[in-house]
Amino acid sequence: MNNHYKTYVWSFLGRLSHWLLVISFFISFITSFHENLLKLHVTFGIIALGMFIKKIVWGLIGPKYARWSDYKFKLKDLNLYFVEKIRNRYRKIEPGHNPASSWFAFLVTWFGIFCCLIGLLLYGIQEGNGIFSFLNTTYYMYMENLFDIHEVLSYILLVMILTHISGVLIEQFYHKTSMVFAMITGYKKAKGEDIEPTFCMKFYGSLYIVFVLSLASYTYYIPNNFIVKSKFEKIDYKKLHSDFQFECSDCHNLIPPFLLPKESWKNLMANQDNHFEEDLELDSTMVKSIENFLIRNSSESSTRESSYKITKELSNSNAFIITKTDYWKKLHEKIPEEVFKSDTIETKSNCIACHKDFEKGILADINITFLSK
C-alpha cells in the first residue's frame, strides 16, 4: 500500500461544490415523487445546475487536478486503469482524476446540465411557471415528451452516481486508498504536487457559490418570484359570469371550465332535471347561457397541464366526472382512501380542501396545502 505520501489535491471550494451537488441531486430526485414538493425540487435543481456550471468553469480556471487539461480521456489509459485495478490491489495511485473518474466527471457534468435545463423548460411549458413560462402557449403539447426526457436523464444520472459511489467504496475498503476521506480533507494518498488556489480563485469561487445559494433561497422563500411565478392568474368567475359562479358553487366546489372538454360540458348540462339526482330548476335561457360559457372556456381553450391531459383522455368521450379519469387517479394514487373520507375532506370532489385557490382556477402544485392523513 502507498501510505507514505499525501498530496493536497481538492480545494475547499471544490469539495464544497462537490457535496452541494451530491446533496442537491438526491433531494431533487426524491422530491420529484411528491407533487406538493415541486418548489423544493426546483430550488435544489437550481443548486445542482449551479454546481454543474461551476464544474465546467472550474475546469478551465481552477487549480491543478481540477482542470480539464489534467483529466485523462484516452481510451487506452481507461483500459489499462481497469486492468491494473484488477491485477494489483495495492497499486500506486496518481493525484487528481484517474481515467474512470475523468470520464465520469465529464459525462455526469454535461448530462446534469442538460437534465436541469430540460427541467426548467418543462417547468415553463408544462406548469406555466418560471422564466420559460412564455413557451407554454406555443409548446404545451410537448410537455409529455419533455417530461420523459427529463425523467430518463435523471435516472441515467442516478445510475452513474451510484456506480461512482460504488467505485469510491471499493477504493476505500478494498484498495485501502482512503478515497472517501480525500473528498472530505482534500488530501489524497498519492505522490504529487500540492495545489495552491490563488486569491482570485478563492474570492470568485466563493462569490459564485454564495450567489447560487442566495438564488436558491430567493426561489424558495420569496413568493411569486420570477423563477416560480405562474403565467396563470386567479380567475374571478363571479365577474366573468355571475350565474355560473352562483349556480355552480351553491351545492359543491365551483369547477373551473378548463377541467372538462366541450362534449363533457354539453353532456353535463343536458339533464338539468337530474343533475346528480337533483333538479336544478333552471330556466332554459340560463342553462344555455351557462353552457355557452363553459364551452367557450373548456379544456380545449386552455394550455394548462390538467386541461391538456384531460382533453387528451376524454377526446372520444363525453364523461364529466373528473375523479374517475385516469389523470386524476394517477395524481392522487398515493393518498389513502381514508383521507378522502375524513371529516376535513369527506369526498374526492372536495378539491378546495387541498387546492386552496381551486375555485379561482389555480391548481398549481405549490398551492397544495392539505397534508395530514
PDB file of N, CA, C and O in Angstrom, residues 52 114-116 131-132 146 155 173 199 222 238 266 277 304 339:
ATOM      1  N   PHE A  52     -23.049  22.259 -11.418  1.00  0.00           N
ATOM      2  CA  PHE A  52     -22.602  21.667 -12.691  1.00  0.00           C
ATOM      3  C   PHE A  52     -21.889  22.724 -13.539  1.00  0.00           C
ATOM      4  O   PHE A  52     -20.843  22.453 -14.145  1.00  0.00           O
ATOM      5  N   PHE A 114     -27.769  19.254 -18.972  1.00  0.00           N
ATOM      6  CA  PHE A 114     -28.871  19.020 -19.905  1.00  0.00           C
ATOM      7  C   PHE A 114     -30.150  18.669 -19.154  1.00  0.00           C
ATOM      8  O   PHE A 114     -31.240  19.172 -19.465  1.00  0.00           O
ATOM      9  N   CYS A 115     -30.030  17.818 -18.119  1.00  0.00           N
ATOM     10  CA  CYS A 115     -31.187  17.410 -17.323  1.00  0.00           C
ATOM     11  C   CYS A 115     -31.827  18.617 -16.629  1.00  0.00           C
ATOM     12  O   CYS A 115     -33.055  18.776 -16.621  1.00  0.00           O
ATOM     13  N   CYS A 116     -31.008  19.476 -16.046  1.00  0.00           N
ATOM     14  CA  CYS A 116     -31.507  20.665 -15.346  1.00  0.00           C
ATOM     15  C   CYS A 116     -32.168  21.651 -16.306  1.00  0.00           C
ATOM     16  O   CYS A 116     -33.228  22.221 -15.989  1.00  0.00           O
ATOM     17  N   ILE A 131     -39.074  31.186 -15.780  1.00  0.00           N
ATOM     18  CA  ILE A 131     -38.539  32.027 -16.848  1.00  0.00           C
ATOM     19  C   ILE A 131     -38.936  31.546 -18.242  1.00  0.00           C
ATOM     20  O   ILE A 131     -38.859  32.301 -19.207  1.00  0.00           O
ATOM     21  N   PHE A 132     -39.345  30.278 -18.356  1.00  0.00           N
ATOM     22  CA  PHE A 132     -39.762  29.760 -19.666  1.00  0.00           C
ATOM     23  C   PHE A 132     -41.276  29.600 -19.772  1.00  0.00           C
ATOM     24  O   PHE A 132     -41.768  28.921 -20.683  1.00  0.00           O
ATOM     25  N   LEU A 146     -41.066  16.239 -23.053  1.00  0.00           N
ATOM     26  CA  LEU A 146     -40.043  16.845 -22.192  1.00  0.00           C
ATOM     27  C   LEU A 146     -39.962  16.127 -20.859  1.00  0.00           C
ATOM     28  O   LEU A 146     -38.869  15.922 -20.319  1.00  0.00           O
ATOM     29  N   TYR A 155     -32.627   9.395 -14.280  1.00  0.00           N
ATOM     30  CA  TYR A 155     -32.293   8.012 -13.930  1.00  0.00           C
ATOM     31  C   TYR A 155     -30.901   7.627 -14.440  1.00  0.00           C
ATOM     32  O   TYR A 155     -30.189   6.838 -13.792  1.00  0.00           O
ATOM     33  N   PHE A 173     -12.367   0.605   0.778  1.00  0.00           N
ATOM     34  CA  PHE A 173     -12.313  -0.579   1.637  1.00  0.00           C
ATOM     35  C   PHE A 173     -11.523  -1.761   1.055  1.00  0.00           C
ATOM     36  O   PHE A 173     -11.022  -2.587   1.813  1.00  0.00           O
ATOM     37  N   PHE A 199      -5.786  33.752  -4.771  1.00  0.00           N
ATOM     38  CA  PHE A 199      -6.782  34.581  -4.094  1.00  0.00           C
ATOM     39  C   PHE A 199      -7.995  34.788  -4.998  1.00  0.00           C
ATOM     40  O   PHE A 199      -9.137  34.739  -4.531  1.00  0.00           O
ATOM     41  N   ILE A 222     -39.130  33.560  -1.391  1.00  0.00           N
ATOM     42  CA  ILE A 222     -39.817  34.773  -1.863  1.00  0.00           C
ATOM     43  C   ILE A 222     -41.022  34.386  -2.723  1.00  0.00           C
ATOM     44  O   ILE A 222     -40.854  33.783  -3.788  1.00  0.00           O
ATOM     45  N   LYS A 238     -67.060  35.063 -10.777  1.00  0.00           N
ATOM     46  CA  LYS A 238     -68.254  35.866 -10.490  1.00  0.00           C
ATOM     47  C   LYS A 238     -68.331  37.067 -11.435  1.00  0.00           C
ATOM     48  O   LYS A 238     -69.402  37.430 -11.920  1.00  0.00           O
ATOM     49  N   LYS A 266     -71.340  19.708 -22.434  1.00  0.00           N
ATOM     50  CA  LYS A 266     -72.652  19.599 -23.090  1.00  0.00           C
ATOM     51  C   LYS A 266     -73.472  18.470 -22.475  1.00  0.00           C
ATOM     52  O   LYS A 266     -74.674  18.608 -22.228  1.00  0.00           O
ATOM     53  N   GLU A 277     -78.925  13.467  -9.434  1.00  0.00           N
ATOM     54  CA  GLU A 277     -80.159  13.116  -8.722  1.00  0.00           C
ATOM     55  C   GLU A 277     -80.871  14.325  -8.115  1.00  0.00           C
ATOM     56  O   GLU A 277     -81.656  14.187  -7.180  1.00  0.00           O
ATOM     57  N   ARG A 304     -53.136  24.711 -19.892  1.00  0.00           N
ATOM     58  CA  ARG A 304     -52.724  24.155 -18.606  1.00  0.00           C
ATOM     59  C   ARG A 304     -52.459  22.661 -18.734  1.00  0.00           C
ATOM     60  O   ARG A 304     -53.053  21.985 -19.581  1.00  0.00           O
ATOM     61  N   VAL A 339     -58.237   9.306   3.824  1.00  0.00           N
ATOM     62  CA  VAL A 339     -58.062  10.762   3.808  1.00  0.00           C
ATOM     63  C   VAL A 339     -59.286  11.424   3.186  1.00  0.00           C
ATOM     64  O   VAL A 339     -59.805  12.422   3.690  1.00  0.00           O
TER      65      VAL A 339
END
